[in-house]
Structures are given as C-alpha cells and as structure tokens.
Tab-separated table of C-alpha atoms in Angstrom:
chain	number	residue	atom	x	y	z
F	16	UNK	CA	-7.115	14.420	4.331
F	17	UNK	CA	-9.334	11.841	5.819
F	18	UNK	CA	-8.226	8.191	5.534
F	19	UNK	CA	-9.269	4.919	7.174
F	20	UNK	CA	-8.728	1.152	7.050
F	21	UNK	CA	-10.653	1.213	3.751
F	22	UNK	CA	-8.179	3.531	2.115
F	23	UNK	CA	-5.910	1.386	-0.153
F	24	UNK	CA	-3.760	1.459	-3.365
F	25	UNK	CA	-4.042	4.770	-5.179
F	26	UNK	CA	-5.495	6.694	-2.189
F	27	UNK	CA	-2.607	5.513	0.007
F	28	UNK	CA	-0.147	6.796	-2.595
F	29	UNK	CA	-1.907	10.150	-2.738
F	30	UNK	CA	-2.026	10.334	1.023
F	31	UNK	CA	1.658	9.605	1.320
F	32	UNK	CA	2.547	12.270	-1.292
F	33	UNK	CA	0.338	14.832	0.404
F	34	UNK	CA	1.885	14.096	3.761
F	35	UNK	CA	5.506	14.033	2.471
F	36	UNK	CA	4.970	17.402	0.738
F	37	UNK	CA	3.193	19.026	3.698
F	38	UNK	CA	0.188	19.786	1.582
F	39	UNK	CA	-2.328	18.555	4.155
F	40	UNK	CA	-2.643	16.729	7.458
F	41	UNK	CA	-3.765	13.134	7.436
F	42	UNK	CA	-6.561	12.318	9.933
F	43	UNK	CA	-8.415	9.225	10.717
F	44	UNK	CA	-7.267	5.652	11.156
F	45	UNK	CA	-4.446	3.625	9.658
F	46	UNK	CA	-4.956	2.838	5.971
F	47	UNK	CA	-5.296	-0.670	4.637
F	48	UNK	CA	-1.545	-0.915	4.291
F	49	UNK	CA	-1.246	-3.396	1.453
F	50	UNK	CA	1.486	-1.451	-0.295
F	51	UNK	CA	2.253	-4.129	-2.869
F	52	UNK	CA	1.327	-5.267	-6.343
F	53	UNK	CA	0.781	-8.993	-6.643
F	54	UNK	CA	0.481	-11.512	-9.482
F	55	UNK	CA	-0.917	-15.002	-9.547
F	56	UNK	CA	1.279	-17.418	-11.552
F	57	UNK	CA	-0.248	-20.703	-12.675
F	58	UNK	CA	2.072	-23.678	-12.337
F	59	UNK	CA	2.328	-26.744	-14.593
F	60	UNK	CA	0.437	-28.951	-12.058
F	61	UNK	CA	-2.479	-26.448	-12.056
F	62	UNK	CA	-1.549	-25.073	-8.643
F	63	UNK	CA	-0.755	-21.435	-8.370
F	64	UNK	CA	1.683	-19.119	-6.583
F	65	UNK	CA	1.040	-15.492	-5.507
F	66	UNK	CA	4.072	-13.346	-6.146
F	67	UNK	CA	4.673	-9.813	-4.875
F	68	UNK	CA	6.072	-8.007	-7.952
F	69	UNK	CA	6.264	-4.441	-6.700
F	70	UNK	CA	6.021	-2.392	-3.530
F	71	UNK	CA	4.789	1.192	-2.975
F	72	UNK	CA	7.234	3.461	-1.119
F	73	UNK	CA	7.056	6.977	0.060
F	74	UNK	CA	9.882	9.481	-0.255
F	75	UNK	CA	10.067	10.304	3.420
F	76	UNK	CA	8.705	7.369	5.392
F	77	UNK	CA	9.529	4.350	3.238
F	78	UNK	CA	6.896	1.643	3.016
F	79	UNK	CA	3.135	1.837	3.346
F	80	UNK	CA	2.992	-1.746	4.492
F	81	UNK	CA	1.387	-2.330	7.832
F	82	UNK	CA	3.760	-3.441	10.480
F	83	UNK	CA	2.439	-6.322	12.639
C-alpha cells in the first residue's frame, strides 16, 4: 500500500490495520501522523482552547503520532 505525508486520518487507520495483519506492505514516506481527534471549545471570554479528545492506536505498534 502506497502512503505519503498526505496520508492522514482514515487512510492511516487502514494502513495500520493492513500492516498489523500482514495483508500488504506499506511503501512510500511517513504518513501525516496526526493520530488524534481534536475539538475546539469556546470559553466565556470568547477565547478558545483546542482539546485532544481521542487518539488513534494500532494493535501492534501503538500510536500513529509522529515522533519529533
């Protein structure tokens, strides 16, 4: 399966499942690596906060998140 830095969200989940179950080999570059679901919460003073409310994990390798 071909992936690159433009691969994100659902395609990363599919790629992880394919890899973990030995269905195909991943080729290409690292995927986008976001691996999280975020939500913007409006505050009383009209500012906002961005909260991470979920993370995508693979069965074998753990997180999709890019390590810096």
